[in-house]
């Protein structure tokens, strides 16, 4: 009888484990430029933790009082979770403006904690949590990491952290105003991930407007970014290559690698992030919802494979 109970118990455990087993490797079977979820979300940032994929995103149009957090174990069913932070109320400073919460970036630090860099108004706030779902808090109390008046002419948004192989973290950020003169700044982050540990350097590559994302592959540093207007089909993803995190970065010959393709109904793809999973690269980005209506900010999140060719160039993404 005892043996029988033990067998049943083990069988149940195996069944439960089977139900929960992660299938996010199904990333591969998702159609190019096909929205992952029905809702209107933009600026995706992704984290994989305990077999789940988490997507942090701007709620369209133009953000809201909070961010969207979507969680999946199978790339088919997405659960929408409520984040306790950031909110517009919790992240208002004398230099923020009326803009909302948008453009998150989440990364796991070398200390095993999760760090979020998020634009609220026209400035960058930092959050910290033990788990991707939170609870999140601002380690700086009620202050932004990068205030709205940090540097003249720079729109202080779209921050993205990168951790190099030696454990040193960097923060890239910046955009322009009125769709012109985008600036990309970079700084070394302190071990606490919420202080600056170097001078801030401008590394703006050719054709840059906003949404920087750093990728390292085979010792090279690929600064990827968006260019054009996110409100229409001019938005696209470019990249430039450098030998270290501070550049200089030279735009690659085949840049942009992701752009509108009206024949395949793809309009204004951009503000991406990159995930390396099971030794394969994936690019998450938003593109305009269909039917395409320029000037209306209704964006949806997609994912495609991203590959490097034998010369170390990022291959153009075709649909
Ligand atoms: O979602 C709001 C803004 O649109 C982001 O900050 C930009 O990068 C663009 O995607």
mmCIF file of C-alpha atoms and ligand atoms in Angstrom:
data_model
loop_
_atom_site.group_PDB
_atom_site.id
_atom_site.type_symbol
_atom_site.label_atom_id
_atom_site.label_comp_id
_atom_site.label_asym_id
_atom_site.label_seq_id
_atom_site.Cartn_x
_atom_site.Cartn_y
_atom_site.Cartn_z
ATOM 1 C CA UNK A 1 0.000 0.000 0.000
ATOM 2 C CA UNK A 2 2.838 2.340 0.996
ATOM 3 C CA UNK A 3 4.645 1.589 -2.289
ATOM 4 C CA UNK A 4 1.468 2.217 -4.263
ATOM 5 C CA UNK A 5 0.946 5.659 -2.609
ATOM 6 C CA UNK A 6 4.565 6.593 -3.278
ATOM 7 C CA UNK A 7 4.167 5.598 -6.946
ATOM 8 C CA UNK A 8 0.997 7.673 -7.295
ATOM 9 C CA UNK A 9 2.678 10.631 -5.606
ATOM 10 C CA UNK A 10 5.670 10.452 -8.002
ATOM 11 C CA UNK A 11 3.377 10.068 -11.008
ATOM 12 C CA UNK A 12 1.493 13.217 -9.952
ATOM 13 C CA UNK A 13 4.736 15.138 -9.509
ATOM 14 C CA UNK A 14 5.906 14.126 -12.991
ATOM 15 C CA UNK A 15 2.540 15.107 -14.488
ATOM 16 C CA UNK A 16 2.652 18.530 -12.796
ATOM 17 C CA UNK A 17 6.238 19.082 -13.914
ATOM 18 C CA UNK A 18 5.211 18.101 -17.455
ATOM 19 C CA UNK A 19 2.384 20.652 -17.489
ATOM 20 C CA UNK A 20 4.753 23.377 -16.350
ATOM 21 C CA UNK A 21 7.635 22.513 -18.643
ATOM 22 C CA UNK A 22 8.849 25.512 -20.537
ATOM 23 C CA UNK A 23 8.216 25.742 -24.238
ATOM 24 C CA UNK A 24 9.572 29.163 -24.935
ATOM 25 C CA UNK A 25 11.916 27.507 -27.441
ATOM 26 C CA UNK A 26 8.806 27.711 -29.662
ATOM 27 C CA UNK A 27 10.089 31.205 -30.412
ATOM 28 C CA UNK A 28 11.456 29.533 -33.537
ATOM 29 C CA UNK A 29 8.055 28.606 -34.892
ATOM 30 C CA UNK A 30 6.536 32.081 -34.657
ATOM 31 C CA UNK A 31 5.857 33.638 -38.035
ATOM 32 C CA UNK A 32 7.972 36.681 -38.928
ATOM 33 C CA UNK A 33 6.340 40.027 -38.084
ATOM 34 C CA UNK A 34 3.356 38.210 -36.618
ATOM 35 C CA UNK A 35 2.044 39.937 -33.456
ATOM 36 C CA UNK A 36 2.664 37.762 -30.407
ATOM 37 C CA UNK A 37 -0.384 39.111 -28.623
ATOM 38 C CA UNK A 38 -3.525 40.975 -29.655
ATOM 39 C CA UNK A 39 -3.095 44.061 -27.477
ATOM 40 C CA UNK A 40 -1.402 47.318 -28.402
ATOM 41 C CA UNK A 41 2.057 47.324 -26.843
ATOM 42 C CA UNK A 42 5.425 48.744 -27.848
ATOM 43 C CA UNK A 43 9.131 48.973 -26.941
ATOM 44 C CA UNK A 44 9.455 45.353 -25.744
ATOM 45 C CA UNK A 45 12.134 44.331 -23.259
ATOM 46 C CA UNK A 46 12.458 40.631 -22.456
ATOM 47 C CA UNK A 47 13.784 38.509 -19.613
ATOM 48 C CA UNK A 48 13.827 34.717 -19.279
ATOM 49 C CA UNK A 49 13.575 33.426 -15.720
ATOM 50 C CA UNK A 50 12.666 29.993 -14.308
ATOM 51 C CA UNK A 51 11.405 28.814 -17.703
ATOM 52 C CA UNK A 52 9.125 31.801 -18.242
ATOM 53 C CA UNK A 53 9.558 34.623 -20.739
ATOM 54 C CA UNK A 54 8.575 38.050 -19.465
ATOM 55 C CA UNK A 55 7.866 40.966 -21.803
ATOM 56 C CA UNK A 56 7.818 44.481 -20.365
ATOM 57 C CA UNK A 57 6.240 46.985 -22.729
ATOM 58 C CA UNK A 58 4.804 50.442 -23.262
ATOM 59 C CA UNK A 59 0.997 50.509 -23.367
ATOM 60 C CA UNK A 60 -0.068 52.222 -26.562
ATOM 61 C CA UNK A 61 -0.756 54.923 -27.502
ATOM 62 C CA UNK A 62 2.201 56.734 -25.897
ATOM 63 C CA UNK A 63 2.313 54.833 -22.626
ATOM 64 C CA UNK A 64 0.081 55.068 -19.589
ATOM 65 C CA UNK A 65 0.238 55.394 -15.839
ATOM 66 C CA UNK A 66 2.039 52.062 -15.728
ATOM 67 C CA UNK A 67 3.740 49.484 -17.923
ATOM 68 C CA UNK A 68 2.434 46.225 -19.306
ATOM 69 C CA UNK A 69 4.029 42.965 -18.126
ATOM 70 C CA UNK A 70 3.262 39.806 -20.083
ATOM 71 C CA UNK A 71 4.346 36.357 -18.950
ATOM 72 C CA UNK A 72 4.391 33.150 -20.975
ATOM 73 C CA UNK A 73 5.670 29.612 -20.640
ATOM 74 C CA UNK A 74 4.711 28.437 -24.122
ATOM 75 C CA UNK A 75 4.812 31.516 -26.408
ATOM 76 C CA UNK A 76 1.088 30.973 -27.048
ATOM 77 C CA UNK A 77 -0.692 31.943 -23.862
ATOM 78 C CA UNK A 78 0.292 35.268 -22.323
ATOM 79 C CA UNK A 79 -0.758 36.269 -18.835
ATOM 80 C CA UNK A 80 -0.950 40.000 -18.170
ATOM 81 C CA UNK A 81 0.468 40.870 -14.756
ATOM 82 C CA UNK A 82 0.110 44.019 -12.708
ATOM 83 C CA UNK A 83 3.344 45.789 -11.762
ATOM 84 C CA UNK A 84 3.409 47.723 -8.490
ATOM 85 C CA UNK A 85 6.043 50.090 -9.921
ATOM 86 C CA UNK A 86 6.696 52.235 -11.978
ATOM 87 C CA UNK A 87 3.643 54.445 -11.943
ATOM 88 C CA UNK A 88 3.421 58.038 -13.098
ATOM 89 C CA UNK A 89 2.524 59.022 -9.545
ATOM 90 C CA UNK A 90 5.554 57.311 -7.992
ATOM 91 C CA UNK A 91 7.910 58.670 -10.637
ATOM 92 C CA UNK A 92 7.264 62.382 -10.855
ATOM 93 C CA UNK A 93 10.040 64.883 -10.216
ATOM 94 C CA UNK A 94 10.456 68.637 -10.678
ATOM 95 C CA UNK A 95 12.042 67.916 -14.088
ATOM 96 C CA UNK A 96 9.619 65.302 -15.391
ATOM 97 C CA UNK A 97 6.830 66.484 -17.655
ATOM 98 C CA UNK A 98 3.315 65.347 -18.468
ATOM 99 C CA UNK A 99 4.452 62.328 -20.496
ATOM 100 C CA UNK A 100 3.638 58.881 -19.162
ATOM 101 C CA UNK A 101 5.439 55.633 -18.300
ATOM 102 C CA UNK A 102 7.100 54.066 -21.324
ATOM 103 C CA UNK A 103 10.091 52.302 -22.876
ATOM 104 C CA UNK A 104 11.214 49.836 -20.171
ATOM 105 C CA UNK A 105 14.455 47.876 -20.123
ATOM 106 C CA UNK A 106 14.904 45.019 -17.648
ATOM 107 C CA UNK A 107 18.128 43.118 -16.994
ATOM 108 C CA UNK A 108 19.358 40.586 -14.441
ATOM 109 C CA UNK A 109 22.361 42.011 -12.605
ATOM 110 C CA UNK A 110 25.458 40.020 -11.642
ATOM 111 C CA UNK A 111 24.051 40.038 -8.083
ATOM 112 C CA UNK A 112 20.997 38.057 -9.245
ATOM 113 C CA UNK A 113 18.622 41.006 -8.747
ATOM 114 C CA UNK A 114 16.548 42.510 -11.543
ATOM 115 C CA UNK A 115 16.996 46.126 -12.612
ATOM 116 C CA UNK A 116 14.595 48.208 -14.644
ATOM 117 C CA UNK A 117 15.421 51.413 -16.517
ATOM 118 C CA UNK A 118 12.252 53.134 -17.593
ATOM 119 C CA UNK A 119 11.299 56.441 -19.161
ATOM 120 C CA UNK A 120 8.753 58.437 -17.200
ATOM 121 C CA UNK A 121 8.020 61.834 -18.596
ATOM 122 C CA UNK A 122 11.274 62.857 -20.251
ATOM 123 C CA UNK A 123 13.618 61.254 -17.783
ATOM 124 C CA UNK A 124 14.935 57.862 -16.723
ATOM 125 C CA UNK A 125 14.016 56.087 -13.485
ATOM 126 C CA UNK A 126 15.565 52.930 -12.069
ATOM 127 C CA UNK A 127 13.826 50.069 -10.267
ATOM 128 C CA UNK A 128 15.066 46.958 -8.480
ATOM 129 C CA UNK A 129 13.366 43.652 -7.674
ATOM 130 C CA UNK A 130 14.179 40.107 -6.559
ATOM 131 C CA UNK A 131 11.928 38.618 -9.227
ATOM 132 C CA UNK A 132 10.761 39.782 -12.678
ATOM 133 C CA UNK A 133 7.202 40.144 -11.366
ATOM 134 C CA UNK A 134 8.366 42.366 -8.523
ATOM 135 C CA UNK A 135 7.629 43.880 -6.135
ATOM 136 C CA UNK A 136 9.750 46.668 -7.598
ATOM 137 C CA UNK A 137 11.092 49.678 -5.765
ATOM 138 C CA UNK A 138 13.230 52.677 -6.620
ATOM 139 C CA UNK A 139 16.611 52.278 -4.898
ATOM 140 C CA UNK A 140 17.077 56.054 -5.234
ATOM 141 C CA UNK A 141 13.972 56.806 -3.200
ATOM 142 C CA UNK A 142 11.813 59.321 -5.025
ATOM 143 C CA UNK A 143 14.430 60.591 -7.499
ATOM 144 C CA UNK A 144 15.087 59.802 -11.145
ATOM 145 C CA UNK A 145 18.406 58.268 -12.232
ATOM 146 C CA UNK A 146 18.669 60.710 -15.133
ATOM 147 C CA UNK A 147 16.700 63.941 -14.643
ATOM 148 C CA UNK A 148 14.968 65.611 -17.557
ATOM 149 C CA UNK A 149 17.444 68.498 -17.570
ATOM 150 C CA UNK A 150 20.539 66.243 -17.529
ATOM 151 C CA UNK A 151 21.965 67.467 -20.848
ATOM 152 C CA UNK A 152 20.804 70.209 -23.209
ATOM 153 C CA UNK A 153 19.273 68.963 -26.443
ATOM 154 C CA UNK A 154 19.037 65.335 -25.277
ATOM 155 C CA UNK A 155 15.659 63.731 -24.768
ATOM 156 C CA UNK A 156 16.475 61.637 -21.675
ATOM 157 C CA UNK A 157 14.524 58.477 -22.574
ATOM 158 C CA UNK A 158 14.978 54.938 -23.895
ATOM 159 C CA UNK A 159 17.643 53.715 -21.460
ATOM 160 C CA UNK A 160 19.025 50.220 -21.956
ATOM 161 C CA UNK A 161 21.569 48.439 -19.772
ATOM 162 C CA UNK A 162 24.267 46.100 -21.053
ATOM 163 C CA UNK A 163 26.559 43.875 -18.952
ATOM 164 C CA UNK A 164 29.906 42.997 -20.502
ATOM 165 C CA UNK A 165 31.631 39.623 -20.045
ATOM 166 C CA UNK A 166 33.779 41.056 -17.229
ATOM 167 C CA UNK A 167 30.621 41.981 -15.281
ATOM 168 C CA UNK A 168 30.887 45.736 -15.922
ATOM 169 C CA UNK A 169 27.479 47.254 -16.644
ATOM 170 C CA UNK A 170 26.847 50.170 -19.003
ATOM 171 C CA UNK A 171 23.778 52.274 -19.627
ATOM 172 C CA UNK A 172 22.929 53.599 -23.099
ATOM 173 C CA UNK A 173 20.143 56.073 -23.631
ATOM 174 C CA UNK A 174 18.887 59.141 -25.440
ATOM 175 C CA UNK A 175 16.719 60.488 -28.208
ATOM 176 C CA UNK A 176 16.113 63.872 -29.847
ATOM 177 C CA UNK A 177 13.266 66.354 -29.881
ATOM 178 C CA UNK A 178 10.802 66.930 -32.742
ATOM 179 C CA UNK A 179 12.085 63.813 -34.527
ATOM 180 C CA UNK A 180 15.565 65.223 -35.223
ATOM 181 C CA UNK A 181 19.045 65.237 -33.700
ATOM 182 C CA UNK A 182 18.902 62.026 -31.713
ATOM 183 C CA UNK A 183 21.722 61.671 -29.179
ATOM 184 C CA UNK A 184 23.091 58.425 -27.778
ATOM 185 C CA UNK A 185 24.925 58.668 -24.455
ATOM 186 C CA UNK A 186 26.697 55.917 -22.504
ATOM 187 C CA UNK A 187 28.051 55.609 -18.973
ATOM 188 C CA UNK A 188 29.549 52.846 -16.829
ATOM 189 C CA UNK A 189 27.192 51.864 -14.031
ATOM 190 C CA UNK A 190 28.384 51.320 -10.461
ATOM 191 C CA UNK A 191 28.045 47.870 -8.869
ATOM 192 C CA UNK A 192 24.717 49.024 -7.403
ATOM 193 C CA UNK A 193 23.405 49.457 -11.001
ATOM 194 C CA UNK A 194 21.922 52.802 -10.017
ATOM 195 C CA UNK A 195 24.926 55.159 -9.916
ATOM 196 C CA UNK A 196 27.315 56.437 -12.572
ATOM 197 C CA UNK A 197 30.896 55.114 -12.434
ATOM 198 C CA UNK A 198 32.448 57.053 -15.333
ATOM 199 C CA UNK A 199 32.102 60.193 -17.371
ATOM 200 C CA UNK A 200 29.074 60.213 -19.632
ATOM 201 C CA UNK A 201 30.183 59.904 -23.253
ATOM 202 C CA UNK A 202 28.234 60.727 -26.401
ATOM 203 C CA UNK A 203 28.544 57.869 -28.910
ATOM 204 C CA UNK A 204 25.804 58.823 -31.391
ATOM 205 C CA UNK A 205 26.309 56.773 -34.570
ATOM 206 C CA UNK A 206 25.248 57.817 -38.065
ATOM 207 C CA UNK A 207 21.464 57.566 -38.614
ATOM 208 C CA UNK A 208 20.649 57.408 -34.899
ATOM 209 C CA UNK A 209 17.423 58.677 -33.420
ATOM 210 C CA UNK A 210 16.625 56.600 -30.288
ATOM 211 C CA UNK A 211 16.174 53.193 -28.607
ATOM 212 C CA UNK A 212 19.798 51.978 -28.326
ATOM 213 C CA UNK A 213 20.474 48.307 -27.603
ATOM 214 C CA UNK A 214 23.972 46.850 -27.172
ATOM 215 C CA UNK A 215 24.804 43.322 -28.328
ATOM 216 C CA UNK A 216 28.209 41.663 -28.039
ATOM 217 C CA UNK A 217 29.180 38.870 -30.391
ATOM 218 C CA UNK A 218 32.619 37.378 -30.962
ATOM 219 C CA UNK A 219 34.352 40.251 -29.187
ATOM 220 C CA UNK A 220 32.623 42.970 -31.262
ATOM 221 C CA UNK A 221 30.141 45.497 -29.898
ATOM 222 C CA UNK A 222 27.005 46.053 -31.957
ATOM 223 C CA UNK A 223 25.153 49.232 -31.077
ATOM 224 C CA UNK A 224 21.663 48.744 -32.497
ATOM 225 C CA UNK A 225 19.136 51.610 -32.572
ATOM 226 C CA UNK A 226 16.005 53.049 -34.155
ATOM 227 C CA UNK A 227 15.766 55.818 -36.695
ATOM 228 C CA UNK A 228 12.819 57.669 -38.268
ATOM 229 C CA UNK A 229 9.479 58.539 -36.673
ATOM 230 C CA UNK A 230 7.825 55.870 -34.564
ATOM 231 C CA UNK A 231 4.430 57.266 -35.594
ATOM 232 C CA UNK A 232 4.808 56.107 -39.193
ATOM 233 C CA UNK A 233 6.486 53.737 -41.645
ATOM 234 C CA UNK A 234 9.814 55.594 -41.600
ATOM 235 C CA UNK A 235 10.751 53.855 -38.340
ATOM 236 C CA UNK A 236 13.470 51.218 -38.679
ATOM 237 C CA UNK A 237 16.350 49.469 -36.897
ATOM 238 C CA UNK A 238 19.973 50.267 -37.751
ATOM 239 C CA UNK A 239 23.257 49.117 -36.265
ATOM 240 C CA UNK A 240 26.858 50.203 -35.956
ATOM 241 C CA UNK A 241 29.937 48.236 -34.846
ATOM 242 C CA UNK A 242 32.719 49.133 -32.418
ATOM 243 C CA UNK A 243 35.606 47.509 -30.552
ATOM 244 C CA UNK A 244 34.518 48.494 -27.056
ATOM 245 C CA UNK A 245 31.397 49.713 -25.226
ATOM 246 C CA UNK A 246 32.404 53.373 -25.628
ATOM 247 C CA UNK A 247 32.853 53.098 -29.392
ATOM 248 C CA UNK A 248 33.447 54.753 -31.753
ATOM 249 C CA UNK A 249 30.687 52.960 -33.646
ATOM 250 C CA UNK A 250 30.628 52.802 -37.438
ATOM 251 C CA UNK A 251 27.315 52.145 -39.133
ATOM 252 C CA UNK A 252 27.357 48.800 -40.979
ATOM 253 C CA UNK A 253 26.975 48.736 -44.751
ATOM 254 C CA UNK A 254 23.787 46.677 -44.668
ATOM 255 C CA UNK A 255 22.099 48.900 -42.029
ATOM 256 C CA UNK A 256 19.101 49.254 -41.607
ATOM 257 C CA UNK A 257 18.424 45.570 -40.998
ATOM 258 C CA UNK A 258 14.736 45.905 -40.119
ATOM 259 C CA UNK A 259 12.411 48.272 -41.957
ATOM 260 C CA UNK A 260 8.930 48.663 -43.404
ATOM 261 C CA UNK A 261 7.891 46.170 -46.040
ATOM 262 C CA UNK A 262 4.472 47.242 -47.373
ATOM 263 C CA UNK A 263 4.241 44.153 -49.616
ATOM 264 C CA UNK A 264 4.159 42.061 -46.463
ATOM 265 C CA UNK A 265 2.098 44.564 -44.484
ATOM 266 C CA UNK A 266 4.941 45.529 -42.147
ATOM 267 C CA UNK A 267 5.013 49.213 -41.182
ATOM 268 C CA UNK A 268 7.384 51.063 -38.876
ATOM 269 C CA UNK A 269 9.199 48.219 -37.099
ATOM 270 C CA UNK A 270 11.539 49.398 -34.352
ATOM 271 C CA UNK A 271 12.441 49.998 -30.728
ATOM 272 C CA UNK A 272 13.700 46.475 -30.360
ATOM 273 C CA UNK A 273 15.526 44.340 -27.825
ATOM 274 C CA UNK A 274 17.594 41.218 -28.420
ATOM 275 C CA UNK A 275 17.482 37.895 -26.598
ATOM 276 C CA UNK A 276 20.088 35.133 -26.815
ATOM 277 C CA UNK A 277 18.337 31.894 -25.968
ATOM 278 C CA UNK A 278 19.670 28.356 -26.482
ATOM 279 C CA UNK A 279 22.551 29.897 -28.446
ATOM 280 C CA UNK A 280 20.227 31.565 -30.946
ATOM 281 C CA UNK A 281 19.501 35.263 -31.258
ATOM 282 C CA UNK A 282 15.984 36.729 -31.361
ATOM 283 C CA UNK A 283 14.901 40.289 -32.020
ATOM 284 C CA UNK A 284 11.748 41.546 -30.302
ATOM 285 C CA UNK A 285 10.293 44.765 -31.735
ATOM 286 C CA UNK A 286 7.035 46.551 -32.319
ATOM 287 C CA UNK A 287 5.409 47.373 -35.618
ATOM 288 C CA UNK A 288 2.193 49.223 -36.488
ATOM 289 C CA UNK A 289 -1.064 47.334 -36.075
ATOM 290 C CA UNK A 290 -3.100 46.680 -39.225
ATOM 291 C CA UNK A 291 -4.743 48.297 -41.074
ATOM 292 C CA UNK A 292 -1.836 50.722 -41.013
ATOM 293 C CA UNK A 293 -2.866 54.227 -40.098
ATOM 294 C CA UNK A 294 0.041 56.709 -40.101
ATOM 295 C CA UNK A 295 0.112 59.152 -37.183
ATOM 296 C CA UNK A 296 -1.828 56.723 -34.996
ATOM 297 C CA UNK A 297 0.365 55.051 -32.415
ATOM 298 C CA UNK A 298 -1.122 51.566 -32.321
ATOM 299 C CA UNK A 299 1.779 49.142 -32.159
ATOM 300 C CA UNK A 300 2.109 45.414 -31.636
ATOM 301 C CA UNK A 301 4.957 43.197 -30.498
ATOM 302 C CA UNK A 302 6.654 40.690 -32.780
ATOM 303 C CA UNK A 303 9.702 38.449 -32.616
ATOM 304 C CA UNK A 304 12.004 37.171 -35.363
ATOM 305 C CA UNK A 305 15.248 35.236 -35.540
ATOM 306 C CA UNK A 306 18.348 37.427 -35.785
ATOM 307 C CA UNK A 307 21.515 35.998 -37.294
ATOM 308 C CA UNK A 308 25.101 36.993 -37.891
ATOM 309 C CA UNK A 309 26.758 36.121 -41.208
ATOM 310 C CA UNK A 310 30.263 34.667 -41.569
ATOM 311 C CA UNK A 311 31.738 38.189 -41.651
ATOM 312 C CA UNK A 312 30.086 39.156 -38.379
ATOM 313 C CA UNK A 313 27.396 41.361 -39.953
ATOM 314 C CA UNK A 314 23.833 41.148 -38.655
ATOM 315 C CA UNK A 315 21.736 39.673 -41.464
ATOM 316 C CA UNK A 316 18.850 41.763 -42.810
ATOM 317 C CA UNK A 317 15.495 40.620 -41.467
ATOM 318 C CA UNK A 318 13.146 39.648 -44.273
ATOM 319 C CA UNK A 319 9.510 38.761 -44.064
HETATM 320 O O1 LIG B 1 6.769 54.345 -26.845
HETATM 321 C C1 LIG B 1 7.181 55.661 -26.695
HETATM 322 C C2 LIG B 1 8.362 55.976 -27.578
HETATM 323 O O2 LIG B 1 8.129 55.528 -28.897
HETATM 324 C C3 LIG B 1 9.662 55.371 -27.189
HETATM 325 O O3 LIG B 1 10.307 56.008 -26.146
HETATM 326 C C4 LIG B 1 10.392 55.479 -28.461
HETATM 327 O O4 LIG B 1 11.553 54.719 -28.531
HETATM 328 C C5 LIG B 1 9.345 55.067 -29.456
HETATM 329 O O5 LIG B 1 9.269 53.680 -29.603
#
